[in-house]
């Protein structure tokens, strides 16, 4: 993960954040080339809160 050679699954990211008692966004840095991942994250997050996603 530190060498940008591994992209953890969302489940692993949450497990790490829980065990390290921190937020996911504090563990992983958003980079411009992963903008599509961020869009997927937002869409997934909205589905959890029950908001409609187009």
mmCIF file of N, CA and C in Angstrom:
data_model
loop_
_atom_site.group_PDB
_atom_site.id
_atom_site.type_symbol
_atom_site.label_atom_id
_atom_site.label_comp_id
_atom_site.label_asym_id
_atom_site.label_seq_id
_atom_site.Cartn_x
_atom_site.Cartn_y
_atom_site.Cartn_z
ATOM 1 N N UNK A 1 0.820 -1.183 0.000
ATOM 2 C CA UNK A 1 0.000 0.000 0.000
ATOM 3 C C UNK A 1 0.868 1.253 0.000
ATOM 4 N N UNK A 2 1.947 1.227 0.733
ATOM 5 C CA UNK A 2 2.801 2.408 0.818
ATOM 6 C C UNK A 2 3.489 2.727 -0.494
ATOM 7 N N UNK A 3 3.722 1.737 -1.317
ATOM 8 C CA UNK A 3 4.417 1.940 -2.584
ATOM 9 C C UNK A 3 3.461 2.070 -3.758
ATOM 10 N N UNK A 4 2.173 2.259 -3.473
ATOM 11 C CA UNK A 4 1.145 2.370 -4.511
ATOM 12 C C UNK A 4 1.073 1.137 -5.398
ATOM 13 N N UNK A 5 1.402 -0.020 -4.850
ATOM 14 C CA UNK A 5 1.351 -1.259 -5.610
ATOM 15 C C UNK A 5 0.175 -2.128 -5.193
ATOM 16 N N UNK A 6 -0.599 -1.648 -4.236
ATOM 17 C CA UNK A 6 -1.727 -2.432 -3.760
ATOM 18 C C UNK A 6 -2.878 -1.499 -3.436
ATOM 19 N N UNK A 7 -4.041 -1.764 -4.001
ATOM 20 C CA UNK A 7 -5.247 -1.011 -3.683
ATOM 21 C C UNK A 7 -6.131 -1.900 -2.824
ATOM 22 N N UNK A 8 -6.289 -1.568 -1.557
ATOM 23 C CA UNK A 8 -7.091 -2.406 -0.669
ATOM 24 C C UNK A 8 -8.569 -2.360 -1.036
ATOM 25 N N UNK A 9 -9.254 -3.419 -0.731
ATOM 26 C CA UNK A 9 -10.693 -3.419 -0.926
ATOM 27 C C UNK A 9 -11.313 -2.480 0.094
ATOM 28 N N UNK A 10 -12.543 -2.108 -0.154
ATOM 29 C CA UNK A 10 -13.238 -1.230 0.777
ATOM 30 C C UNK A 10 -13.388 -1.895 2.139
ATOM 31 N N UNK A 11 -13.665 -3.182 2.131
ATOM 32 C CA UNK A 11 -13.811 -3.912 3.396
ATOM 33 C C UNK A 11 -12.510 -3.876 4.197
ATOM 34 N N UNK A 12 -11.392 -4.094 3.527
ATOM 35 C CA UNK A 12 -10.103 -4.048 4.213
ATOM 36 C C UNK A 12 -9.808 -2.647 4.736
ATOM 37 N N UNK A 13 -10.128 -1.646 3.953
ATOM 38 C CA UNK A 13 -9.904 -0.264 4.389
ATOM 39 C C UNK A 13 -10.681 0.035 5.667
ATOM 40 N N UNK A 14 -11.933 -0.419 5.726
ATOM 41 C CA UNK A 14 -12.735 -0.203 6.930
ATOM 42 C C UNK A 14 -12.189 -0.994 8.118
ATOM 43 N N UNK A 15 -11.765 -2.216 7.881
ATOM 44 C CA UNK A 15 -11.200 -3.016 8.976
ATOM 45 C C UNK A 15 -9.948 -2.358 9.540
ATOM 46 N N UNK A 16 -9.098 -1.858 8.655
ATOM 47 C CA UNK A 16 -7.895 -1.164 9.108
ATOM 48 C C UNK A 16 -8.245 0.075 9.922
ATOM 49 N N UNK A 17 -9.202 0.847 9.431
ATOM 50 C CA UNK A 17 -9.559 2.071 10.142
ATOM 51 C C UNK A 17 -10.152 1.769 11.513
ATOM 52 N N UNK A 18 -10.934 0.719 11.610
ATOM 53 C CA UNK A 18 -11.514 0.337 12.902
ATOM 54 C C UNK A 18 -10.419 -0.107 13.858
ATOM 55 N N UNK A 19 -9.538 -0.974 13.394
ATOM 56 C CA UNK A 19 -8.477 -1.484 14.258
ATOM 57 C C UNK A 19 -7.455 -0.423 14.651
ATOM 58 N N UNK A 20 -7.277 0.573 13.796
ATOM 59 C CA UNK A 20 -6.335 1.649 14.098
ATOM 60 C C UNK A 20 -7.023 2.860 14.730
ATOM 61 N N UNK A 21 -8.334 2.722 14.927
ATOM 62 C CA UNK A 21 -9.135 3.766 15.573
ATOM 63 C C UNK A 21 -8.977 5.122 14.875
ATOM 64 N N UNK A 22 -9.149 5.098 13.564
ATOM 65 C CA UNK A 22 -9.050 6.322 12.775
ATOM 66 C C UNK A 22 -10.024 6.235 11.607
ATOM 67 N N UNK A 23 -10.149 7.301 10.863
ATOM 68 C CA UNK A 23 -11.040 7.327 9.707
ATOM 69 C C UNK A 23 -10.311 6.820 8.463
ATOM 70 N N UNK A 24 -11.087 6.261 7.557
ATOM 71 C CA UNK A 24 -10.527 5.727 6.313
ATOM 72 C C UNK A 24 -9.775 6.815 5.548
ATOM 73 N N UNK A 25 -10.353 8.012 5.490
ATOM 74 C CA UNK A 25 -9.708 9.078 4.721
ATOM 75 C C UNK A 25 -8.413 9.582 5.351
ATOM 76 N N UNK A 26 -8.163 9.235 6.593
ATOM 77 C CA UNK A 26 -6.887 9.580 7.219
ATOM 78 C C UNK A 26 -5.813 8.544 6.872
ATOM 79 N N UNK A 27 -6.243 7.336 6.532
ATOM 80 C CA UNK A 27 -5.306 6.267 6.179
ATOM 81 C C UNK A 27 -4.890 6.301 4.715
ATOM 82 N N UNK A 28 -5.816 6.686 3.854
ATOM 83 C CA UNK A 28 -5.573 6.616 2.421
ATOM 84 C C UNK A 28 -5.703 7.989 1.792
ATOM 85 N N UNK A 29 -4.749 8.326 0.953
ATOM 86 C CA UNK A 29 -4.696 9.635 0.320
ATOM 87 C C UNK A 29 -5.402 9.579 -1.029
ATOM 88 N N UNK A 30 -6.256 10.556 -1.259
ATOM 89 C CA UNK A 30 -6.917 10.685 -2.555
ATOM 90 C C UNK A 30 -5.937 11.315 -3.540
ATOM 91 N N UNK A 31 -5.754 10.665 -4.670
ATOM 92 C CA UNK A 31 -4.876 11.184 -5.711
ATOM 93 C C UNK A 31 -5.682 11.416 -6.972
ATOM 94 N N UNK A 32 -5.266 12.378 -7.751
ATOM 95 C CA UNK A 32 -6.002 12.770 -8.950
ATOM 96 C C UNK A 32 -6.273 11.596 -9.890
ATOM 97 N N UNK A 33 -5.299 10.718 -10.076
ATOM 98 C CA UNK A 33 -5.497 9.615 -11.021
ATOM 99 C C UNK A 33 -6.494 8.572 -10.526
ATOM 100 N N UNK A 34 -6.891 8.663 -9.277
ATOM 101 C CA UNK A 34 -7.882 7.722 -8.749
ATOM 102 C C UNK A 34 -9.233 8.399 -8.569
ATOM 103 N N UNK A 35 -9.473 9.445 -9.356
ATOM 104 C CA UNK A 35 -10.728 10.191 -9.250
ATOM 105 C C UNK A 35 -11.937 9.280 -9.468
ATOM 106 N N UNK A 36 -11.833 8.321 -10.380
ATOM 107 C CA UNK A 36 -12.960 7.418 -10.622
ATOM 108 C C UNK A 36 -13.258 6.582 -9.388
ATOM 109 N N UNK A 37 -12.238 6.221 -8.610
ATOM 110 C CA UNK A 37 -12.470 5.490 -7.366
ATOM 111 C C UNK A 37 -13.244 6.347 -6.381
ATOM 112 N N UNK A 38 -12.923 7.628 -6.341
ATOM 113 C CA UNK A 38 -13.619 8.549 -5.450
ATOM 114 C C UNK A 38 -15.088 8.652 -5.838
ATOM 115 N N UNK A 39 -15.359 8.722 -7.141
ATOM 116 C CA UNK A 39 -16.748 8.790 -7.599
ATOM 117 C C UNK A 39 -17.494 7.514 -7.213
ATOM 118 N N UNK A 40 -16.841 6.377 -7.327
ATOM 119 C CA UNK A 40 -17.455 5.114 -6.917
ATOM 120 C C UNK A 40 -17.720 5.111 -5.421
ATOM 121 N N UNK A 41 -16.786 5.657 -4.654
ATOM 122 C CA UNK A 41 -16.933 5.741 -3.196
ATOM 123 C C UNK A 41 -18.156 6.589 -2.839
ATOM 124 N N UNK A 42 -18.308 7.744 -3.483
ATOM 125 C CA UNK A 42 -19.438 8.630 -3.206
ATOM 126 C C UNK A 42 -20.746 7.920 -3.542
ATOM 127 N N UNK A 43 -20.788 7.236 -4.675
ATOM 128 C CA UNK A 43 -21.997 6.517 -5.070
ATOM 129 C C UNK A 43 -22.317 5.433 -4.049
ATOM 130 N N UNK A 44 -21.322 4.688 -3.606
ATOM 131 C CA UNK A 44 -21.528 3.639 -2.611
ATOM 132 C C UNK A 44 -22.003 4.237 -1.296
ATOM 133 N N UNK A 45 -21.396 5.331 -0.886
ATOM 134 C CA UNK A 45 -21.755 5.984 0.372
ATOM 135 C C UNK A 45 -23.210 6.450 0.341
ATOM 136 N N UNK A 46 -23.655 6.978 -0.807
ATOM 137 C CA UNK A 46 -25.038 7.428 -0.933
ATOM 138 C C UNK A 46 -26.006 6.255 -0.843
ATOM 139 N N UNK A 47 -25.617 5.097 -1.347
ATOM 140 C CA UNK A 47 -26.509 3.945 -1.260
ATOM 141 C C UNK A 47 -26.671 3.497 0.187
ATOM 142 N N UNK A 48 -25.653 3.710 1.011
ATOM 143 C CA UNK A 48 -25.749 3.354 2.428
ATOM 144 C C UNK A 48 -26.713 4.259 3.175
ATOM 145 N N UNK A 49 -26.760 5.524 2.791
ATOM 146 C CA UNK A 49 -27.618 6.476 3.486
ATOM 147 C C UNK A 49 -29.033 6.485 2.930
ATOM 148 N N UNK A 50 -29.280 5.686 1.907
ATOM 149 C CA UNK A 50 -30.617 5.584 1.339
ATOM 150 C C UNK A 50 -30.951 6.669 0.341
ATOM 151 N N UNK A 51 -29.975 7.468 -0.047
ATOM 152 C CA UNK A 51 -30.214 8.517 -1.031
ATOM 153 C C UNK A 51 -30.237 7.897 -2.416
ATOM 154 N N UNK A 52 -31.048 8.474 -3.265
ATOM 155 C CA UNK A 52 -31.128 7.981 -4.630
ATOM 156 C C UNK A 52 -29.877 8.390 -5.396
ATOM 157 N N UNK A 53 -29.373 7.487 -6.200
ATOM 158 C CA UNK A 53 -28.182 7.753 -6.993
ATOM 159 C C UNK A 53 -28.552 7.622 -8.457
ATOM 160 N N UNK A 54 -28.194 8.630 -9.240
ATOM 161 C CA UNK A 54 -28.519 8.556 -10.673
ATOM 162 C C UNK A 54 -27.338 8.069 -11.469
#
